[in-house]
Short mmCIF file of C-alpha atoms and ligand atoms in Angstrom, two decimals:
data_model
loop_
_atom_site.label_atom_id
_atom_site.label_comp_id
_atom_site.label_asym_id
_atom_site.label_seq_id
_atom_site.Cartn_x
_atom_site.Cartn_y
_atom_site.Cartn_z
CA MET Z 1 0.00 0.00 0.00
CA ASN Z 2 1.16 3.53 -0.76
CA PRO Z 3 1.92 5.81 2.20
CA ILE Z 4 -1.06 7.84 3.41
CA ILE Z 5 -1.23 11.60 3.81
CA PHE Z 6 -4.14 13.28 5.63
CA ILE Z 7 -4.71 16.86 4.45
CA THR Z 8 -7.24 19.22 6.04
CA GLY Z 9 -8.72 21.93 3.82
CA ALA Z 10 -8.00 20.16 0.56
CA SER Z 11 -11.03 21.50 -1.31
CA SER Z 12 -9.08 24.54 -2.56
CA GLY Z 13 -5.86 26.52 -2.56
CA ILE Z 14 -2.81 25.22 -0.75
CA GLY Z 15 -4.48 22.03 0.51
CA LYS Z 16 -5.66 21.02 -2.95
CA ALA Z 17 -2.18 21.68 -4.36
CA ILE Z 18 -0.67 19.48 -1.64
CA ALA Z 19 -3.12 16.73 -2.56
CA LEU Z 20 -2.06 16.91 -6.22
CA LYS Z 21 1.65 16.94 -5.39
CA PHE Z 22 1.46 13.88 -3.18
CA ALA Z 23 -0.85 11.99 -5.55
CA GLU Z 24 1.70 12.61 -8.31
CA ASN Z 25 4.22 10.95 -6.00
CA LYS Z 26 2.05 7.91 -5.32
CA TYR Z 27 0.61 8.69 -1.94
CA ASN Z 28 -2.90 7.65 -1.01
CA LEU Z 29 -4.82 10.67 0.23
CA ILE Z 30 -7.38 11.48 2.86
CA ILE Z 31 -8.71 14.88 1.86
CA THR Z 32 -11.01 16.93 4.06
CA GLY Z 33 -13.13 20.07 3.93
CA ARG Z 34 -16.74 21.20 4.37
CA ARG Z 35 -17.75 21.37 0.68
CA LYS Z 36 -18.71 17.77 0.02
CA GLU Z 37 -19.43 17.99 -3.69
CA LEU Z 38 -16.20 19.80 -4.41
CA LEU Z 39 -14.24 17.34 -2.30
CA ASP Z 40 -15.87 14.36 -4.01
CA ASN Z 41 -15.07 15.81 -7.46
CA ILE Z 42 -11.45 16.43 -6.51
CA ALA Z 43 -11.17 12.89 -5.16
CA GLU Z 44 -12.57 11.44 -8.37
CA GLN Z 45 -10.30 13.54 -10.59
CA ILE Z 46 -7.17 12.75 -8.60
CA SER Z 47 -7.78 9.02 -8.31
CA GLY Z 48 -8.56 8.86 -12.05
CA THR Z 49 -5.47 10.81 -13.06
CA TYR Z 50 -2.84 9.45 -10.67
CA ARG Z 51 -4.16 5.94 -9.95
CA VAL Z 52 -3.93 6.38 -6.20
CA LYS Z 53 -6.64 5.88 -3.58
CA VAL Z 54 -8.35 9.03 -2.37
CA LEU Z 55 -10.76 9.13 0.55
CA PRO Z 56 -12.80 12.34 0.84
CA LEU Z 57 -13.93 13.10 4.41
CA CYS Z 58 -16.39 15.94 4.82
CA PHE Z 59 -16.46 17.67 8.20
CA ASP Z 60 -16.11 21.07 9.83
CA VAL Z 61 -12.91 21.19 11.88
CA ARG Z 62 -14.68 23.46 14.40
CA LYS Z 63 -17.08 20.68 15.39
CA ARG Z 64 -15.23 18.44 17.76
CA THR Z 65 -17.71 15.58 17.74
CA ASP Z 66 -17.77 15.58 13.92
CA VAL Z 67 -13.98 15.56 13.77
CA ASN Z 68 -13.87 12.66 16.20
CA SER Z 69 -16.48 10.57 14.45
CA ALA Z 70 -14.99 11.22 10.98
CA ILE Z 71 -11.55 10.07 12.09
CA GLU Z 72 -12.84 7.18 14.21
CA SER Z 73 -14.86 6.00 11.20
CA LEU Z 74 -11.75 5.56 9.07
CA PRO Z 75 -11.34 1.97 7.90
CA GLU Z 76 -8.39 0.30 9.65
CA GLU Z 77 -6.20 0.37 6.52
CA TRP Z 78 -6.62 4.15 6.33
CA LYS Z 79 -5.49 4.71 9.93
CA ASN Z 80 -1.87 4.10 9.09
CA ILE Z 81 -1.24 7.80 8.42
CA SER Z 82 2.34 8.83 7.57
CA ILE Z 83 1.81 12.58 7.20
CA LEU Z 84 -0.78 14.93 8.66
CA VAL Z 85 -1.01 18.39 7.09
CA ASN Z 86 -3.00 20.76 9.28
CA ASN Z 87 -3.86 23.26 6.56
CA ALA Z 88 -7.56 24.13 6.97
CA GLY Z 89 -7.80 27.75 7.99
CA LEU Z 90 -9.09 31.15 7.12
CA SER Z 91 -9.12 34.83 7.85
CA ALA Z 92 -12.44 36.64 8.18
CA GLY Z 93 -12.54 40.43 7.90
CA LEU Z 94 -9.84 43.02 8.37
CA ASN Z 95 -10.76 45.37 11.22
CA PRO Z 96 -9.20 47.02 14.23
CA VAL Z 97 -10.07 45.28 17.48
CA TYR Z 98 -12.25 48.25 18.51
CA GLU Z 99 -14.48 47.56 15.50
CA GLY Z 100 -14.01 43.79 15.46
CA ASN Z 101 -16.75 41.39 14.48
CA TYR Z 102 -17.35 38.80 17.18
CA GLU Z 103 -18.42 36.11 14.73
CA ASP Z 104 -15.29 36.61 12.65
CA TRP Z 105 -13.11 36.30 15.74
CA GLU Z 106 -14.77 33.10 16.79
CA LYS Z 107 -14.60 31.64 13.29
CA MET Z 108 -10.84 32.27 13.05
CA ILE Z 109 -9.99 31.04 16.53
CA ASP Z 110 -12.26 28.00 16.27
CA THR Z 111 -10.94 26.99 12.84
CA ASN Z 112 -7.28 27.93 12.92
CA VAL Z 113 -6.52 27.00 16.52
CA LYS Z 114 -9.16 24.70 17.95
CA GLY Z 115 -9.73 22.87 14.64
CA LEU Z 116 -6.04 22.13 14.32
CA LEU Z 117 -6.02 20.82 17.88
CA TYR Z 118 -9.12 18.65 17.41
CA VAL Z 119 -7.71 16.97 14.29
CA SER Z 120 -4.27 16.51 15.85
CA ARG Z 121 -5.74 15.07 19.03
CA GLN Z 122 -7.32 12.27 16.98
CA ILE Z 123 -4.47 11.52 14.61
CA LEU Z 124 -1.45 11.79 16.89
CA PRO Z 125 -2.35 8.68 18.93
CA LEU Z 126 -2.43 6.71 15.66
CA MET Z 127 1.08 7.94 14.82
CA ILE Z 128 2.30 7.33 18.37
CA LYS Z 129 1.11 3.74 18.12
CA ASN Z 130 3.22 3.36 14.96
CA LYS Z 131 6.17 5.26 16.46
CA SER Z 132 6.40 7.15 13.19
CA GLY Z 133 4.85 10.09 11.41
CA HIS Z 134 5.22 13.71 10.34
CA VAL Z 135 2.92 16.59 11.24
CA ILE Z 136 3.10 19.66 9.05
CA ASN Z 137 1.24 22.69 10.31
CA ILE Z 138 0.51 25.51 7.89
CA GLY Z 139 1.22 28.66 9.85
CA SER Z 140 1.76 32.03 8.21
CA ILE Z 141 3.99 35.07 8.08
CA ALA Z 142 1.02 36.43 10.07
CA GLY Z 143 2.19 34.16 12.89
CA LYS Z 144 5.58 35.88 12.89
CA GLU Z 145 4.55 39.55 12.54
CA THR Z 146 1.29 41.21 13.53
CA TYR Z 147 -0.15 43.78 11.15
CA PRO Z 148 -2.86 46.36 11.86
CA ASN Z 149 -6.38 44.99 11.40
CA GLY Z 150 -5.01 41.44 11.20
CA ASN Z 151 -4.99 41.16 15.00
CA VAL Z 152 -7.07 38.00 15.60
CA TYR Z 153 -5.97 36.19 12.43
CA CYS Z 154 -2.35 36.91 13.40
CA ALA Z 155 -3.02 35.73 16.95
CA SER Z 156 -4.45 32.49 15.61
CA LYS Z 157 -1.30 31.91 13.57
CA TYR Z 158 0.95 32.82 16.52
CA ALA Z 159 -0.98 30.10 18.32
CA VAL Z 160 -0.16 27.65 15.51
CA ASP Z 161 3.51 28.60 15.92
CA SER Z 162 3.35 27.89 19.63
CA ILE Z 163 1.37 24.66 19.32
CA THR Z 164 3.85 23.46 16.70
CA LYS Z 165 6.77 24.01 19.08
CA GLY Z 166 4.93 22.24 21.89
CA MET Z 167 4.00 19.26 19.72
CA ARG Z 168 7.55 18.92 18.44
CA ALA Z 169 8.96 18.62 21.94
CA GLU Z 170 6.23 16.21 23.03
CA LEU Z 171 6.64 13.92 20.05
CA LEU Z 172 10.43 13.61 19.85
CA ALA Z 173 10.34 10.42 21.87
CA TYR Z 174 7.86 8.85 19.45
CA ASN Z 175 9.90 9.42 16.32
CA ILE Z 176 7.33 11.88 14.98
CA LYS Z 177 8.56 14.96 13.14
CA VAL Z 178 6.77 18.29 13.47
CA THR Z 179 7.27 21.07 10.95
CA GLN Z 180 5.69 24.47 10.47
CA ILE Z 181 5.46 26.06 7.03
CA CYS Z 182 4.68 29.77 7.00
CA PRO Z 183 3.71 31.28 3.65
CA GLY Z 184 3.52 34.94 2.74
CA ALA Z 185 0.95 36.07 0.18
CA ALA Z 186 -0.35 33.11 -1.85
CA GLU Z 187 -3.13 33.50 -4.38
CA THR Z 188 -5.88 31.09 -3.36
CA GLU Z 189 -9.45 31.57 -2.12
CA PHE Z 190 -7.93 33.10 1.04
CA SER Z 191 -8.66 36.76 0.20
CA LEU Z 192 -12.08 35.95 -1.26
CA VAL Z 193 -12.94 34.40 2.12
CA ARG Z 194 -11.34 37.27 4.06
CA PHE Z 195 -13.38 39.81 2.07
CA LYS Z 196 -16.53 37.68 2.29
CA GLY Z 197 -16.97 37.01 -1.41
CA ASP Z 198 -15.88 40.45 -2.72
CA ALA Z 199 -13.92 39.22 -5.77
CA GLU Z 200 -12.60 42.67 -6.70
CA ALA Z 201 -11.19 43.37 -3.25
CA ALA Z 202 -9.66 39.89 -3.26
CA SER Z 203 -8.01 40.21 -6.68
CA ASN Z 204 -6.59 43.65 -5.78
CA VAL Z 205 -4.50 41.99 -3.07
CA TYR Z 206 -2.46 40.17 -5.74
CA LYS Z 207 -2.18 42.95 -8.34
CA GLY Z 208 1.21 44.42 -9.23
CA PHE Z 209 3.38 41.52 -8.06
CA THR Z 210 3.71 37.79 -8.48
CA PRO Z 211 2.24 36.04 -5.45
CA LEU Z 212 3.01 32.51 -4.34
CA THR Z 213 0.79 29.71 -5.61
CA GLY Z 214 -0.54 26.70 -3.77
CA LYS Z 215 1.94 24.63 -5.74
CA ASP Z 216 4.90 26.59 -4.31
CA ILE Z 217 3.80 25.61 -0.82
CA ALA Z 218 2.99 22.04 -1.84
CA ASP Z 219 6.54 21.66 -3.18
CA SER Z 220 7.90 22.83 0.19
CA VAL Z 221 5.68 20.43 2.10
CA TYR Z 222 6.93 17.63 -0.12
CA TYR Z 223 10.56 18.67 0.37
CA ALA Z 224 10.21 18.92 4.16
CA SER Z 225 8.62 15.47 4.32
CA HIS Z 226 11.27 13.73 2.22
CA LEU Z 227 14.47 14.39 4.13
CA PRO Z 228 16.60 11.71 5.78
CA ALA Z 229 15.13 10.24 8.97
CA HIS Z 230 17.56 12.17 11.20
CA VAL Z 231 16.79 15.58 9.66
CA ASN Z 232 13.78 17.78 10.50
CA ILE Z 233 12.79 21.19 9.20
CA ASN Z 234 11.34 22.95 12.23
CA ASP Z 235 10.11 26.05 10.49
CA MET Z 236 10.06 27.42 6.98
CA VAL Z 237 9.03 30.98 6.03
CA ILE Z 238 8.29 31.27 2.31
CA MET Z 239 7.62 34.62 0.70
CA PRO Z 240 6.96 35.88 -2.80
CA MET Z 241 10.13 37.53 -4.13
CA ALA Z 242 8.26 40.88 -4.04
CA GLN Z 243 7.29 40.59 -0.35
CA ALA Z 244 9.68 41.49 2.47
CA SER Z 245 7.25 41.43 5.38
CA THR Z 246 3.53 41.59 6.09
CA ALA Z 247 3.86 45.37 5.78
CA TYR Z 248 5.87 45.66 2.62
CA ILE Z 249 5.07 44.27 -0.80
CA HIS Z 250 6.81 45.87 -3.75
CA LYS Z 251 4.06 46.50 -6.30
CA THR Z 252 4.78 47.73 -9.79
CA ASN Z 253 1.34 49.28 -10.33
P1 LIG P 301 -8.36 28.63 0.77
O1 LIG P 301 -9.51 29.47 1.24
O2 LIG P 301 -8.15 28.47 -0.68
O3 LIG P 301 -8.44 27.18 1.44
C1 LIG P 301 -8.83 27.01 2.77
C2 LIG P 301 -9.20 25.55 2.99
O4 LIG P 301 -9.57 25.39 4.37
C3 LIG P 301 -10.39 25.13 2.16
O5 LIG P 301 -10.17 23.85 1.65
C4 LIG P 301 -11.54 25.12 3.16
O6 LIG P 301 -12.47 24.11 2.79
C5 LIG P 301 -10.82 24.72 4.44
N1 LIG P 301 -11.55 25.15 5.62
C6 LIG P 301 -11.80 26.42 6.03
N2 LIG P 301 -12.57 26.41 7.11
C7 LIG P 301 -12.81 25.11 7.43
C8 LIG P 301 -13.55 24.45 8.43
N3 LIG P 301 -14.20 25.14 9.39
N4 LIG P 301 -13.59 23.10 8.42
C9 LIG P 301 -12.95 22.40 7.47
N5 LIG P 301 -12.22 22.97 6.49
C10 LIG P 301 -12.16 24.31 6.48
O7 LIG P 301 -7.08 29.28 1.45
P2 LIG P 301 -5.55 28.82 1.48
O8 LIG P 301 -5.33 27.63 0.68
O9 LIG P 301 -4.75 30.02 1.20
O10 LIG P 301 -5.40 28.51 3.03
C11 LIG P 301 -4.84 27.32 3.53
C12 LIG P 301 -4.05 27.64 4.78
O11 LIG P 301 -2.94 28.46 4.45
C13 LIG P 301 -4.83 28.39 5.86
O12 LIG P 301 -4.50 27.85 7.11
C14 LIG P 301 -4.30 29.81 5.73
O13 LIG P 301 -4.41 30.51 6.94
C15 LIG P 301 -2.87 29.54 5.37
N6 LIG P 301 -2.15 30.63 4.74
C16 LIG P 301 -2.60 31.17 3.57
C17 LIG P 301 -1.87 32.20 2.99
C18 LIG P 301 -2.32 32.88 1.74
O14 LIG P 301 -1.82 34.00 1.46
N7 LIG P 301 -3.21 32.30 0.94
C19 LIG P 301 -0.61 32.68 3.57
C20 LIG P 301 -0.26 32.04 4.81
C21 LIG P 301 -0.98 31.04 5.34
P3 LIG P 301 -14.05 24.26 2.85
O15 LIG P 301 -14.39 25.67 2.55
O16 LIG P 301 -14.52 23.27 1.83
O17 LIG P 301 -14.38 23.85 4.24
C1 LIG P 302 -1.93 34.93 5.00
C2 LIG P 302 -0.89 35.96 4.73
O1 LIG P 302 -0.21 38.36 5.25
O2 LIG P 302 -2.49 37.99 4.47
O3 LIG P 302 -1.68 34.24 6.18
O4 LIG P 302 -1.85 37.39 6.70
S1 LIG P 302 -1.39 37.49 5.34
#
């Protein structure tokens, strides 16, 4: 059987690109997200193209009981997970705290922090049993630098940074690697979600420079997960050439 990778948030963007990259390299995939039809279509396309097994699992990472039952329901042969990519995440809105939207705050904290914990809590014991595995958490440059109006999204990614460090220390003894990958601006559905469906506002974010793509991050995830057994990448910050920090992107128009 091919090795198995479990990817959260594989219905678009970075997660979908990771699914494609690993399918190309003969991994079987467990792909997750909330949009069932989209997920099912992606699963069908990937398994048809790459001749690997793909299991779509539809659940909301914010709902702990759904996370638990989805993962508990995995057939035994799918529980032998080699790599977990905690990628599902989002930003909602862009406001100062004094004008913050409570629902947006809860959505970001519940998805980016609690969702990552819920999924990890279920999958880590499976890896511990095998004394092998690799967890790759998708953090962000927003978890290294806080920018105005990004407050809660940034805080959620700082939390990912901290949880990653904690997990790494806890899992050393079980031969489980833990890596964080922190992208800068990548053109995905991220800005469309942040701006709540405003396609013009979203496309303006990426005008005047060449942003990262999901594939750029997928290549890094693949690289980090294919190093010799004694080598671990703790943390990788990947930026578009035109971006120096969250505050500065060199735009040509
Ligand atoms: P996309 O919006 O394209 O993808 C987000 C994915 O997360 C989707 O598959 C979505 O699936 C899933 N998701 C969101 N909320 C939930 C939920 N509650 N339950 C289950 N799945 C969920 O954005 P990206 O690909 O850009 O984002 C992926 C990760 O990368 C995120 O963690 C993001 O914070 C991070 N990141 C993105 C950057 C960027 O510039 N794009 C830069 C740095 C980090 P569905 O809607 O079907 O549930
Ligand atoms: C996404 C990158 O700079 O928009 O995490 O927060 S940023």
